[in-house]
Amino acid sequence: MASTNSTGGSAEIPLILAAIELFGRDGYAAVSTRTLCEQAGTNISSIKYHFGGKEELYRAAIFYVVNQLRPRIEVVASAFEQGREMVGTNPVMQAKLIKQLVKNLLHFFLGSKDIPYFMPFVMRELLVPGKYFSDLYEGIPRHLHELITRIVAMVQDVDAEDETSIIRAHSLLGQIMIFHIARPFLFKRLDWQEFTPARIELITQETQLLVLRALQLEDTDD
Amino acid sequence: MASTNSTGGSAEIPLILAAIELFGRDGYAAVSTRTLCEQAGTNISSIKYHFGGKEELYRAAIFYVVNQLRPRIEVVASAFEQGREMVGTNPVMQAKLIKQLVKNLLHFFLGSKDIPYFMPFVMRELLVPGKYFSDLYEGIPRHLHELITRIVAMVQDVDAEDETSIIRAHSLLGQIMIFHIARPFLFKRLDWQEFTPARIELITQETQLLVLRALQLEDTDD
DNA sequence: TTATATATATCAAACAAATGATTTATGGAA
DNA sequence: TTCCATAAATCATTTGTTTGATATATATAA
């Protein structure tokens, strides 16, 4: 039997998953409620019944991805925070910690197979803000951005509240995220059709190199 | 009077400009032909008459921005190419050249007031590829990406055809473009509502610093 | 255990509003 | 007139939503 969670009927999750995939791929306006229901294998009226309407389904999808992704991000974040205390001001250890973070982020954003449709959905709302931009922003990426900012501040020994630290963190995050955001662009440029493990590894190594240089840390070649 | 160019009637340009603004802001599916005509101050049938339909208008808008933006990008590109010969392998001069390029790009992407609606339109097609992705890609950003790749190859003294060079160029471009792409995100993070000249200057300085470090070039502080 | 009542969920059909496209008519310039 | 451009009205579809009926599951009482 289906789990007796608070979301009730069995059509809700399929509808939310369809919404994440189709809204993420084609955008809110381009997806009809009929297409959503067809993809979810439900009746047309199920959106009205379970959510109230198309927009409320979109909202439900936003909160769904936030709840699904938050713990996964927090694993990366807490791993870093734990390491940060041990590392202290040792540049060699700082470099190792940052290399690991870059690797985790790239593998997560480029290689996640189990949640393939989440990222386009999230990115669309973040880059082209809609009604629930703030809910999404507060839900996940804000913590990640603040994390990177603390790294920058730690390594450069400046205040993490400075605009300078935030701007540098934004730029560094851009160095990493551009491989996810501008994926079609990169594929066209390199005549790639997909990310393979070897390609992700190559991107990881090069990005690690550039990030460490930008932070003026020695690469330890481990 | 209106210029007697090859595009005939006076309703075409207003329609194209409306298409760039509205498609860029809301996406293709979200904008109705009626809204477009209202924005352009034309009759509903003008889209059919001048372009054939909604999609052909979109196509016309793609080629319009390509033709408008290409010369502006080429100014930046040729300025760099000219400087490149004079600079040679002198690291100090290389640093100056690259700082200028970063500044030009950031001021163009963050501060362009005369073509305010072009960039969202272009970015939408590039990040969420549609039917005319290739036309746009070949029209402008490909040259820019190849330009950055040549810079990386020159400074690092490696082959510009290597995947490594291209990947590093992509990452460096991400460092810069993220301020345009993830503008809403940055604004939220810094509680900004707009880009002011001072803010653009701050971003420019910090980005120059990080890019030069990533390329292992000394900052000359001019 | 039965029978009844209630809440939950799904279904096919239909509605009003909108959308892109089309047709026909009109105005002005060469 | 002839050609170009615009305007108003209309068409067939698609859109999100709603309706009323029905099926399923759970709970309560006899």
XYZ file of C-alpha atoms (C1' of nucleotides) in Angstrom:
504
model
C 0.000 0.000 0.000
C 1.041 3.613 -0.383
C 2.538 5.336 2.588
C 0.016 7.170 4.693
C 1.827 10.498 4.648
C 0.264 13.893 5.083
C -0.107 14.402 1.340
C -2.991 12.019 1.032
C -3.850 10.670 -2.395
C -1.619 8.696 -4.649
C -1.900 11.163 -7.514
C -0.134 13.996 -5.730
C 3.456 12.799 -5.991
C 3.184 11.792 -9.663
C 1.723 15.204 -10.406
C 4.494 16.981 -8.528
C 7.169 14.930 -10.282
C 5.570 15.658 -13.650
C 5.460 19.334 -12.741
C 9.148 19.373 -11.813
C 10.152 17.669 -15.040
C 7.910 19.532 -17.462
C 7.945 22.990 -15.858
C 11.699 22.650 -15.499
C 12.154 21.656 -19.114
C 9.629 23.869 -20.869
C 8.629 26.568 -18.415
C 5.398 27.220 -16.562
C 3.345 28.741 -19.363
C 4.418 26.179 -21.954
C 3.011 23.216 -20.042
C -0.723 22.578 -20.046
C -2.589 20.944 -17.220
C -3.626 18.187 -19.605
C -0.014 17.406 -20.445
C 0.825 17.330 -16.756
C -1.976 14.912 -15.960
C -1.113 12.717 -18.913
C 2.504 12.531 -17.776
C 1.376 11.786 -14.228
C -1.203 9.250 -15.328
C -4.028 11.052 -13.603
C -7.316 12.625 -14.524
C -7.609 16.249 -15.587
C -9.495 17.220 -12.492
C -6.879 15.820 -10.152
C -4.900 19.066 -10.177
C -7.921 20.988 -8.993
C -8.774 18.356 -6.454
C -5.340 17.905 -4.888
C -3.801 21.346 -5.254
C -6.509 23.806 -6.258
C -5.039 24.750 -9.631
C -2.025 24.916 -11.863
C -0.246 27.580 -9.862
C -0.722 25.790 -6.575
C 0.768 22.695 -8.168
C 3.788 24.754 -9.135
C 4.058 25.993 -5.583
C 3.819 22.453 -4.249
C 6.622 21.426 -6.619
C 8.815 24.231 -5.298
C 8.423 23.112 -1.707
C 8.838 19.489 -2.695
C 12.270 20.047 -4.254
C 13.308 22.213 -1.336
C 12.455 19.432 1.087
C 14.106 16.794 -1.058
C 17.322 18.682 -1.760
C 17.926 20.362 1.548
C 19.261 17.284 3.344
C 21.569 16.503 0.417
C 23.035 19.984 0.475
C 23.350 19.866 4.222
C 25.468 16.736 3.945
C 27.956 18.673 1.832
C 27.712 21.735 4.038
C 28.151 19.983 7.364
C 31.037 17.942 5.997
C 32.711 21.215 5.167
C 31.865 22.845 8.476
C 33.257 19.910 10.405
C 36.422 19.932 8.330
C 36.780 23.660 8.723
C 37.405 23.437 12.436
C 40.070 20.777 12.080
C 41.731 22.609 9.230
C 42.163 25.984 10.883
C 44.639 28.264 9.148
C 46.735 25.523 7.619
C 46.814 26.377 3.896
C 47.533 22.820 2.808
C 44.527 21.536 4.681
C 42.405 24.438 3.463
C 43.288 23.508 -0.091
C 42.290 19.910 0.458
C 38.996 20.937 1.989
C 38.161 23.279 -0.875
C 39.136 20.736 -3.492
C 36.748 18.294 -1.901
C 33.955 20.853 -1.877
C 34.460 21.717 -5.552
C 34.412 18.043 -6.385
C 31.265 17.408 -4.370
C 29.451 20.308 -5.985
C 30.417 19.405 -9.536
C 29.603 15.747 -9.113
C 26.289 16.679 -7.563
C 25.279 19.203 -10.211
C 26.664 17.428 -13.258
C 26.307 13.809 -12.303
C 23.147 13.381 -10.257
C 21.198 10.612 -11.924
C 18.607 9.964 -9.256
C 17.144 13.430 -9.352
C 17.643 14.296 -13.007
C 14.826 16.785 -13.382
C 15.255 18.740 -10.183
C 18.077 21.021 -11.228
C 16.566 22.501 -14.387
C 13.442 23.246 -12.366
C 15.385 24.900 -9.579
C 17.651 26.831 -11.926
C 14.753 28.165 -13.945
C 13.132 29.676 -10.896
C 16.431 31.080 -9.641
C 17.599 32.604 -12.909
C 14.158 33.766 -14.052
C 12.529 34.648 -10.752
C 8.867 33.952 -10.364
C 6.461 34.113 -7.513
C 8.297 31.585 -5.380
C 11.850 32.773 -5.945
C 12.279 33.671 -2.287
C 10.958 30.338 -1.025
C 13.451 28.527 -3.200
C 16.303 30.905 -2.459
C 15.845 30.617 1.272
C 15.347 26.886 0.991
C 18.653 25.820 -0.488
C 21.020 28.107 -2.398
C 21.292 30.771 0.258
C 23.032 28.363 2.602
C 25.366 27.261 -0.152
C 26.257 30.815 -1.044
C 26.903 31.717 2.562
C 29.059 28.630 2.880
C 31.247 29.670 -0.039
C 31.417 33.171 1.388
C 32.719 31.820 4.692
C 35.360 29.868 2.803
C 36.506 32.973 0.978
C 36.543 34.966 4.175
C 38.459 32.265 6.000
C 41.137 31.829 3.370
C 41.540 35.515 2.614
C 41.215 36.411 6.281
C 38.562 39.074 5.772
C 35.084 39.644 7.145
C 32.447 37.290 5.779
C 29.905 40.124 5.908
C 31.872 42.337 3.535
C 30.382 42.939 0.115
C 33.810 42.058 -1.210
C 33.657 38.574 0.279
C 30.183 37.990 -1.106
C 31.164 39.190 -4.567
C 34.224 36.986 -4.614
C 32.155 34.038 -3.458
C 29.664 34.743 -6.207
C 32.406 34.769 -8.794
C 33.919 31.541 -7.508
C 30.528 29.889 -7.460
C 30.100 31.051 -11.042
C 33.320 29.275 -11.956
C 31.727 26.055 -10.797
C 28.049 26.493 -11.591
C 28.616 27.655 -15.145
C 29.197 24.053 -16.114
C 25.674 23.270 -15.040
C 23.964 26.510 -16.052
C 25.538 26.814 -19.491
C 25.555 23.107 -20.173
C 24.076 23.367 -23.701
C 26.645 26.007 -24.493
C 29.554 23.886 -23.281
C 28.276 20.830 -25.128
C 28.055 22.785 -28.357
C 31.525 24.220 -27.846
C 33.112 20.833 -27.198
C 30.803 18.812 -29.416
C 29.688 16.798 -26.423
C 26.300 15.131 -26.121
C 26.478 14.156 -22.474
C 28.519 14.272 -19.301
C 30.547 11.097 -18.791
C 32.397 10.318 -15.552
C 35.696 11.028 -17.297
C 34.484 14.425 -18.493
C 33.159 15.340 -15.077
C 36.517 14.350 -13.616
C 38.353 16.525 -16.133
C 36.119 19.492 -15.354
C 36.601 18.858 -11.657
C 40.392 18.888 -11.892
C 40.544 22.047 -13.979
C 38.035 23.870 -11.825
C 39.826 22.848 -8.651
C 43.021 24.227 -10.124
C 41.505 27.583 -11.027
C 39.632 27.956 -7.748
C 42.728 27.229 -5.678
C 44.737 29.703 -7.706
C 42.051 32.352 -7.283
C 42.227 31.776 -3.535
C 46.021 31.752 -3.637
C 46.301 28.270 -2.216
C 48.871 25.695 -3.237
C 47.583 22.662 -5.059
C 48.756 19.620 -3.156
C 48.336 17.091 -5.958
C 46.860 14.325 -3.843
C 10.326 59.190 -41.728
C 11.253 55.602 -41.106
C 14.348 54.313 -42.806
C 13.665 52.554 -46.087
C 15.558 49.417 -45.198
C 14.961 45.963 -46.586
C 12.466 45.107 -43.879
C 9.738 47.236 -45.376
C 6.878 48.337 -43.147
C 7.139 50.456 -40.048
C 5.516 47.860 -37.829
C 8.297 45.323 -38.115
C 10.876 46.904 -35.835
C 8.372 47.713 -33.067
C 7.165 44.123 -33.226
C 10.700 42.749 -33.068
C 11.570 45.007 -30.132
C 8.401 43.942 -28.346
C 9.274 40.321 -29.044
C 12.790 40.745 -27.624
C 11.486 42.391 -24.483
C 8.501 40.161 -23.782
C 9.894 36.822 -24.942
C 13.087 37.601 -23.042
C 11.193 38.452 -19.875
C 8.411 35.882 -19.888
C 9.375 33.209 -22.392
C 7.945 32.283 -25.748
C 4.838 30.411 -24.637
C 3.872 32.953 -22.004
C 3.490 35.830 -24.473
C 0.431 36.041 -26.705
C 0.391 37.617 -30.127
C -2.145 40.111 -28.870
C 0.152 41.239 -26.084
C 2.982 41.612 -28.562
C 0.901 43.734 -30.897
C -0.391 45.859 -28.076
C 3.160 46.504 -26.872
C 4.264 47.289 -30.423
C 1.247 49.483 -31.113
C 0.192 47.457 -34.113
C -2.789 45.452 -35.229
C -3.174 41.742 -34.529
C -2.820 40.827 -38.169
C 0.522 42.593 -38.510
C 2.445 39.575 -37.217
C 0.898 37.398 -39.886
C 1.445 40.012 -42.542
C 5.059 40.893 -41.795
C 6.459 37.621 -40.470
C 3.973 34.841 -41.177
C 3.299 33.909 -37.566
C 4.443 33.973 -33.971
C 7.341 31.615 -34.469
C 8.682 33.506 -37.476
C 8.585 36.662 -35.391
C 10.667 34.930 -32.773
C 13.121 33.871 -35.462
C 13.298 37.420 -36.770
C 14.026 38.654 -33.259
C 16.907 36.171 -32.951
C 18.551 37.417 -36.114
C 17.871 41.009 -35.179
C 19.773 40.789 -31.900
C 22.572 38.900 -33.587
C 22.977 41.659 -36.146
C 22.718 44.367 -33.507
C 25.110 42.843 -31.024
C 27.718 41.386 -33.329
C 29.462 44.677 -34.109
C 29.544 45.592 -30.422
C 31.160 42.308 -29.497
C 33.556 42.649 -32.394
C 34.731 45.976 -31.044
C 35.759 44.253 -27.827
C 37.193 41.279 -29.682
C 39.248 43.199 -32.218
C 40.553 45.528 -29.526
C 41.815 42.462 -27.746
C 43.226 40.851 -30.889
C 45.100 44.003 -31.780
C 46.483 44.297 -28.288
C 47.446 40.661 -28.243
C 50.058 41.095 -30.939
C 51.669 44.028 -29.211
C 51.603 42.306 -25.841
C 53.316 39.088 -26.841
C 54.581 37.050 -23.906
C 55.059 39.957 -21.545
C 53.080 38.963 -18.434
C 52.622 42.534 -17.273
C 51.103 43.540 -20.572
C 49.042 40.347 -20.693
C 47.595 41.228 -17.305
C 46.685 44.716 -18.460
C 45.015 43.355 -21.577
C 42.986 40.828 -19.653
C 41.947 43.367 -17.034
C 40.648 45.560 -19.807
C 38.728 42.676 -21.345
C 37.109 41.749 -18.026
C 36.156 45.372 -17.513
C 34.700 45.686 -21.005
C 32.656 42.530 -20.626
C 31.272 43.387 -17.191
C 30.414 46.951 -18.153
C 28.741 45.678 -21.283
C 26.716 42.951 -19.625
C 25.869 44.752 -16.400
C 25.691 48.343 -17.520
C 24.218 48.456 -21.003
C 21.339 50.890 -20.862
C 20.690 51.312 -24.565
C 19.904 47.676 -25.192
C 18.273 46.774 -21.912
C 16.123 43.906 -23.100
C 18.555 42.162 -25.385
C 20.490 40.171 -22.838
C 17.610 38.376 -21.100
C 16.353 37.366 -24.532
C 19.746 36.085 -25.610
C 20.437 34.329 -22.335
C 17.097 32.567 -22.324
C 17.768 31.015 -25.714
C 21.323 30.084 -24.778
C 20.566 28.563 -21.391
C 17.297 26.941 -22.423
C 17.979 26.021 -26.028
C 15.161 26.293 -28.502
C 14.875 25.996 -32.232
C 17.298 28.812 -32.942
C 19.980 28.031 -30.385
C 22.557 27.355 -33.067
C 21.838 30.548 -34.968
C 22.356 32.547 -31.818
C 25.366 30.566 -30.672
C 27.134 30.955 -33.991
C 26.127 34.590 -34.188
C 27.790 35.961 -31.084
C 28.866 33.907 -28.084
C 30.931 31.395 -30.003
C 33.390 34.101 -30.994
C 33.554 35.348 -27.438
C 34.191 31.887 -26.068
C 36.903 31.215 -28.622
C 38.436 34.547 -27.742
C 38.678 33.653 -24.075
C 40.047 30.268 -25.010
C 42.845 31.896 -26.989
C 43.656 34.059 -23.992
C 43.905 31.036 -21.732
C 46.012 29.185 -24.269
C 48.281 32.178 -24.737
C 48.867 32.836 -21.070
C 49.206 29.215 -20.070
C 51.173 28.438 -23.217
C 49.063 25.440 -24.229
C 47.110 24.507 -27.333
C 43.896 26.481 -27.856
C 42.259 23.371 -29.298
C 42.744 21.319 -26.146
C 39.650 20.416 -24.185
C 41.536 21.645 -21.173
C 41.861 25.138 -22.608
C 38.197 25.252 -23.496
C 37.129 24.054 -20.072
C 39.316 26.615 -18.339
C 37.946 29.319 -20.606
C 34.414 28.214 -19.755
C 35.152 28.415 -16.066
C 36.725 31.856 -16.371
C 33.800 33.084 -18.432
C 31.541 31.732 -15.707
C 33.407 33.853 -13.178
C 32.396 36.905 -15.163
C 29.023 35.993 -16.626
C 27.576 34.754 -13.347
C 27.044 38.383 -12.350
C 24.734 38.771 -15.307
C 23.159 35.323 -15.346
C 22.487 35.062 -11.626
C 21.666 38.725 -11.198
C 18.470 38.156 -9.175
C 20.390 35.816 -6.923
C 23.185 38.318 -6.318
C 20.720 41.117 -5.663
C 18.910 39.035 -3.089
C 22.174 38.045 -1.439
C 23.426 41.627 -1.190
C 20.039 43.255 -0.780
C 20.623 45.248 -3.936
C 17.860 46.498 -6.210
C 19.992 47.617 -9.133
C 23.491 47.875 -10.520
C 25.044 51.279 -9.899
C 28.316 52.410 -11.505
C 30.049 52.030 -8.145
C 28.786 48.474 -7.734
C 29.806 47.537 -11.258
C 33.226 48.980 -10.538
C 33.522 46.940 -7.337
C 32.520 43.758 -9.157
C 34.978 44.583 -11.920
C 37.891 45.015 -9.541
C 37.199 41.821 -7.628
C 36.638 39.790 -10.768
C 39.811 41.134 -12.355
C 41.695 40.093 -9.255
C 40.356 36.544 -9.267
C 40.780 36.084 -13.013
C 44.385 37.252 -12.932
C 45.128 34.960 -10.037
C 43.526 32.031 -11.831
C 45.753 32.765 -14.809
C 48.771 33.233 -12.527
C 49.401 36.782 -13.664
C 50.576 39.621 -11.451
C 48.126 42.411 -10.811
C 49.779 45.633 -11.836
C 47.512 47.977 -9.866
C 47.143 50.627 -12.528
C -20.213 -9.869 11.253
C -23.213 -6.945 8.778
C -25.166 -2.465 7.396
C -24.847 2.315 7.048
C -22.514 6.718 6.865
C -18.757 9.604 5.751
C -14.654 11.100 3.864
C -11.478 10.440 0.058
C -10.330 9.974 -4.678
C -11.148 9.373 -9.601
C -13.573 9.824 -13.815
C -15.674 11.649 -18.289
C -17.871 15.568 -20.008
C -18.445 20.297 -20.573
C -17.615 25.482 -19.902
C -15.949 30.100 -20.597
C -11.976 32.476 -21.843
C -7.803 32.801 -24.361
C -4.930 31.873 -28.153
C -2.796 31.815 -33.017
C -4.351 32.169 -37.378
C -7.321 33.805 -41.025
C -10.459 36.401 -43.837
C -12.370 40.440 -45.673
C -12.516 45.222 -46.017
C -10.272 49.792 -45.853
C -6.898 53.607 -46.406
C -2.992 55.780 -48.626
C 0.890 56.214 -51.960
C 3.039 55.505 -56.466
C -5.633 51.441 -61.000
C -2.186 48.806 -58.565
C 0.617 47.841 -54.632
C 1.522 48.132 -49.824
C 0.046 48.325 -45.107
C -3.368 48.442 -41.624
C -7.731 47.510 -39.412
C -11.844 44.902 -37.699
C -14.251 40.769 -37.349
C -14.195 35.908 -37.198
C -12.489 30.863 -37.002
C -11.011 26.645 -35.047
C -8.167 25.134 -31.072
C -6.318 25.071 -26.882
C -6.353 26.669 -22.322
C -7.466 26.249 -17.126
C -11.199 25.250 -14.682
C -15.514 23.242 -13.193
C -19.271 20.037 -12.832
C -21.865 16.000 -11.464
C -21.551 11.233 -11.034
C -19.146 7.362 -9.362
C -15.826 4.345 -7.155
C -12.980 3.241 -3.055
C -11.699 3.221 1.617
C -12.538 4.009 6.449
C -15.321 4.503 10.424
C -19.380 3.740 13.234
C -23.447 1.364 14.894
C -26.622 -2.437 15.107
